[in-house]
Short mmCIF file of C-alpha atoms in Angstrom, two decimals:
data_model
loop_
_atom_site.label_atom_id
_atom_site.label_comp_id
_atom_site.label_asym_id
_atom_site.label_seq_id
_atom_site.Cartn_x
_atom_site.Cartn_y
_atom_site.Cartn_z
CA UNK A 178 103.57 111.45 98.23
CA UNK A 179 103.52 114.91 99.16
CA UNK A 180 103.55 116.78 102.70
CA UNK A 181 102.82 120.55 103.90
CA UNK A 182 102.30 122.04 106.81
CA UNK A 183 102.38 126.01 107.29
CA UNK A 184 101.54 128.03 110.11
CA UNK A 185 97.74 129.62 111.51
CA UNK A 186 97.23 132.77 110.00
CA UNK A 187 96.38 134.94 113.52
CA UNK A 188 92.81 135.54 113.19
CA UNK A 189 92.09 132.33 111.25
CA UNK A 190 88.68 130.40 112.40
CA UNK A 191 87.35 127.16 113.30
CA UNK A 192 87.25 126.55 109.89
CA UNK A 193 83.13 126.82 109.28
CA UNK A 194 82.29 129.54 106.36
CA UNK A 195 82.68 132.30 106.31
CA UNK A 196 79.40 134.44 107.01
CA UNK A 197 78.06 135.85 104.12
CA UNK A 198 76.37 133.27 100.31
CA UNK A 199 77.86 130.01 101.16
CA UNK A 200 79.43 128.58 98.45
CA UNK A 201 78.44 125.72 96.03
CA UNK A 202 79.47 122.86 97.28
CA UNK A 203 77.59 119.10 99.28
CA UNK A 204 78.00 120.01 103.46
CA UNK A 205 79.00 117.30 105.07
CA UNK A 206 78.41 117.06 108.46
CA UNK A 207 79.90 113.71 110.20
CA UNK A 208 82.78 115.43 108.14
CA UNK A 209 82.86 118.95 111.14
CA UNK A 210 83.27 116.33 113.67
CA UNK A 211 85.74 114.41 113.05
CA UNK A 212 87.78 118.04 111.76
CA UNK A 213 87.07 118.97 115.21
CA UNK A 214 88.40 116.26 117.03
CA UNK A 215 91.55 116.13 115.24
CA UNK A 216 92.02 119.52 115.59
CA UNK A 217 92.34 119.48 119.56
CA UNK A 218 95.32 118.12 118.46
CA UNK A 219 98.02 121.54 117.95
CA UNK A 220 99.18 120.09 114.88
CA UNK A 221 97.29 117.41 113.38
CA UNK A 222 97.97 114.82 111.27
CA UNK A 223 95.77 114.46 108.34
CA UNK A 224 96.35 111.87 105.83
CA UNK A 225 94.60 112.81 102.68
CA UNK A 226 93.95 109.89 100.11
CA UNK A 227 93.63 110.10 95.88
CA UNK A 228 94.12 112.82 93.10
CA UNK A 229 95.54 115.88 94.59
CA UNK A 230 93.64 118.38 94.78
CA UNK A 231 95.56 122.05 95.96
CA UNK A 232 93.22 123.90 96.83
CA UNK A 233 92.27 121.10 99.93
CA UNK A 234 96.36 121.06 100.89
CA UNK A 235 95.81 124.93 100.90
CA UNK A 236 93.22 125.29 102.67
CA UNK A 237 93.66 122.32 105.83
CA UNK A 238 97.51 123.99 106.03
CA UNK A 239 96.08 126.78 107.14
CA UNK A 240 94.19 125.24 109.16
CA UNK A 241 97.12 124.25 110.78
CA UNK A 242 97.55 120.67 109.96
CA UNK A 243 100.38 118.55 108.97
CA UNK A 244 98.99 116.79 105.37
CA UNK A 245 99.85 114.55 103.83
CA UNK A 246 98.58 113.04 100.21
CA UNK A 247 99.04 110.11 98.69
CA UNK A 248 98.21 109.72 95.70
CA UNK A 249 97.58 105.83 95.30
CA UNK A 250 95.40 103.76 93.18
CA UNK A 251 92.44 100.98 94.95
CA UNK A 252 94.09 97.50 95.07
CA UNK A 253 92.47 96.08 91.59
CA UNK A 254 89.96 92.92 91.12
CA UNK A 255 91.79 89.08 91.93
CA UNK A 256 92.01 87.84 88.40
CA UNK A 257 90.81 85.15 87.50
CA UNK A 258 92.11 81.55 87.26
CA UNK A 259 91.10 79.06 84.46
CA UNK A 260 91.90 75.44 85.59
CA UNK A 261 95.21 74.90 86.56
CA UNK A 262 96.74 77.53 85.74
CA UNK A 263 98.66 79.37 88.48
CA UNK A 264 97.23 81.37 91.21
CA UNK A 265 98.86 85.06 90.30
CA UNK A 266 99.17 87.52 93.75
CA UNK A 267 98.63 90.60 93.26
CA UNK A 268 100.89 93.62 94.57
CA UNK A 269 98.97 93.93 98.15
CA UNK A 270 97.54 97.50 98.92
CA UNK A 271 100.04 99.64 100.68
CA UNK A 272 100.71 103.16 102.54
CA UNK A 273 103.50 104.64 102.77
CA UNK A 274 102.90 105.91 106.15
CA UNK A 275 104.21 103.77 109.31
CA UNK A 276 102.04 102.82 111.50
CA UNK A 277 99.93 105.01 114.32
CA UNK A 278 101.28 107.58 112.46
CA UNK A 279 97.97 109.63 111.19
CA UNK A 280 95.33 110.72 112.84
CA UNK A 281 92.76 111.59 110.07
CA UNK A 282 92.39 109.60 106.94
CA UNK A 283 90.45 110.65 104.43
CA UNK A 284 89.46 108.01 102.06
CA UNK A 285 86.31 109.95 99.64
CA UNK A 286 85.26 107.80 97.25
CA UNK A 287 88.13 105.77 97.03
CA UNK A 288 86.44 102.36 98.74
CA UNK A 289 83.36 102.56 96.20
CA UNK A 290 86.51 101.77 93.26
CA UNK A 291 88.48 98.49 96.15
CA UNK A 292 85.93 95.19 95.05
CA UNK A 293 84.60 93.23 97.72
CA UNK A 294 87.57 90.51 98.17
CA UNK A 295 89.88 93.03 98.72
CA UNK A 296 87.72 94.88 101.46
CA UNK A 297 89.19 93.99 103.91
CA UNK A 298 93.31 94.59 103.29
CA UNK A 299 91.97 97.13 102.15
CA UNK A 300 90.50 98.89 105.25
CA UNK A 301 93.13 96.86 107.44
CA UNK A 302 95.33 99.93 105.94
CA UNK A 303 93.99 102.69 106.63
CA UNK A 304 93.26 101.18 110.20
CA UNK A 305 97.49 100.20 110.43
CA UNK A 306 97.81 104.00 110.24
CA UNK A 307 96.25 105.44 112.42
CA UNK A 308 97.07 106.98 115.67
CA UNK A 309 94.64 105.48 118.76
CA UNK A 310 91.84 107.38 118.77
CA UNK A 311 92.51 108.27 114.67
CA UNK A 312 89.22 108.49 112.84
CA UNK A 313 88.92 107.71 109.17
CA UNK A 314 86.73 109.49 107.38
CA UNK A 315 84.95 107.80 104.49
CA UNK A 316 81.97 108.92 101.66
CA UNK A 317 80.65 105.70 100.28
CA UNK A 318 77.49 104.98 97.79
CA UNK A 319 74.79 103.01 98.92
CA UNK A 320 73.25 102.26 95.69
CA UNK A 321 76.53 102.51 91.62
CA UNK A 322 75.43 105.31 90.82
CA UNK A 323 77.40 104.52 86.56
CA UNK A 324 79.34 101.27 86.16
CA UNK A 325 82.68 103.57 85.92
CA UNK A 326 84.46 106.66 86.60
CA UNK A 327 87.55 107.55 87.49
CA UNK A 328 88.55 108.30 90.91
CA UNK A 329 87.10 111.85 91.54
CA UNK A 330 88.75 115.11 93.21
CA UNK A 331 87.18 116.79 96.39
CA UNK A 332 87.90 120.45 97.60
CA UNK A 333 87.84 121.37 100.95
CA UNK A 334 85.96 124.73 100.96
CA UNK A 335 85.00 124.69 105.03
CA UNK A 336 85.06 121.72 107.83
CA UNK A 337 81.56 120.44 106.93
CA UNK A 338 81.40 121.67 102.68
CA UNK A 339 83.37 120.18 100.45
CA UNK A 340 83.27 120.10 96.25
CA UNK A 341 82.85 116.76 93.96
CA UNK A 342 85.46 118.19 91.70
CA UNK A 343 85.56 114.47 88.22
CA UNK A 344 88.54 112.79 87.98
CA UNK A 345 90.66 113.07 85.07
CA UNK A 346 91.98 109.64 84.82
CA UNK A 347 91.26 105.58 83.80
CA UNK A 348 88.39 105.00 84.62
CA UNK A 349 87.43 102.59 86.68
CA UNK A 350 85.15 99.93 88.09
CA UNK A 351 82.46 100.99 91.28
CA UNK A 352 81.06 98.57 94.12
CA UNK A 353 78.28 98.92 96.60
CA UNK A 354 79.59 98.28 99.70
CA UNK A 355 76.01 97.17 102.99
CA UNK A 356 77.42 99.07 106.03
CA UNK A 357 78.06 95.82 107.51
CA UNK A 358 81.49 95.22 104.69
CA UNK A 359 82.63 98.73 106.28
CA UNK A 360 82.51 97.82 109.11
CA UNK A 361 84.40 94.15 108.62
CA UNK A 362 86.33 95.50 107.11
CA UNK A 363 86.86 98.52 109.51
CA UNK A 364 88.35 95.72 111.96
CA UNK A 365 90.31 97.31 114.38
CA UNK A 366 87.85 100.88 114.23
CA UNK A 367 83.94 101.91 115.75
CA UNK A 368 81.74 103.34 113.42
CA UNK A 369 80.16 105.61 115.36
CA UNK A 370 77.93 106.77 112.26
CA UNK A 371 76.11 106.51 109.45
CA UNK A 372 74.93 109.30 107.93
CA UNK A 373 72.76 109.29 104.89
CA UNK A 374 73.26 112.41 101.84
CA UNK A 375 69.81 112.35 100.12
CA UNK A 376 71.46 111.17 96.88
CA UNK A 377 71.70 107.94 98.10
CA UNK A 378 75.76 108.97 99.33
CA UNK A 379 76.98 107.88 102.50
CA UNK A 380 79.06 109.52 105.32
CA UNK A 381 81.39 106.71 107.06
CA UNK A 382 82.90 108.29 110.04
CA UNK A 383 85.29 104.87 112.24
CA UNK A 384 87.43 106.17 115.14
CA UNK A 385 90.30 103.61 115.75
CA UNK A 386 90.06 101.63 119.34
CA UNK A 387 92.54 101.27 121.83
CA UNK A 388 94.35 97.47 121.39
CA UNK A 389 92.92 94.73 123.33
CA UNK A 390 94.03 93.93 126.33
CA UNK A 391 96.59 91.93 128.51
CA UNK A 392 95.84 88.58 130.42
CA UNK A 393 95.82 89.71 133.82
CA UNK A 394 95.88 93.45 132.68
CA UNK A 395 92.49 95.17 133.13
CA UNK A 396 92.19 98.26 130.59
CA UNK A 397 89.26 100.33 130.45
CA UNK A 398 88.23 100.47 126.23
CA UNK A 399 85.40 102.68 126.18
CA UNK A 400 84.87 105.19 122.99
CA UNK A 401 84.38 108.57 122.70
CA UNK A 402 81.40 109.83 122.74
CA UNK A 403 80.38 110.26 119.50
CA UNK A 404 76.57 111.68 118.98
CA UNK A 405 75.24 110.18 115.14
CA UNK A 406 74.02 112.00 112.65
CA UNK A 407 69.99 113.44 112.54
CA UNK A 408 68.98 111.04 110.12
CA UNK A 409 71.64 108.44 110.04
CA UNK A 410 72.15 105.34 110.09
CA UNK A 411 73.98 103.28 112.82
CA UNK A 412 76.00 99.77 112.48
CA UNK A 413 74.74 96.72 110.97
CA UNK A 414 71.98 96.89 108.16
#
């Protein structure tokens, strides 16, 4: 795990792409909304999962974030068990962060490399490390683009613009998860928008909800207002 923090530069902008010719990249409007909420706090804690991209580290640090990188591997499929064979329990998927310690988790495409039987375990760990009103950002394909590939990296060019970089690690099997399975996996958080891009990639964002009210005590549980992106879908299929 690596962490960084660097003071904001004088005159630094809001994170939108600079004027002039736009750099090559993939627009991510939902990511921009998540980061805009995060930067309402003085020094938001942002957790970047997967292969490290140095340019993204520099970008977030320049925006004044207190960042954390975990080059964690997605959970493996459960091993097949034959008749009479002992049950093999794989290591639990766990992040190094403490409970309720970050404002944003950038999980990128990692969910697509998590087998269905371990998706809830993966999602529960993302929600665990989030503070109340913290956000999860996922990129996940609606259909499996290829059987397997290395986990890709993402380079942040602006709050709303990223570049997908091919991974260099071991090829891993990809899975296609339905919207309802992602929603169930993120129990304790509420999906606020699912935006389907032209390349069939979905931008999924979810916010962590307050804990349930204790019996005998009233507690208002309202979601932060969030307008889902146009052309997007919401919730269950």
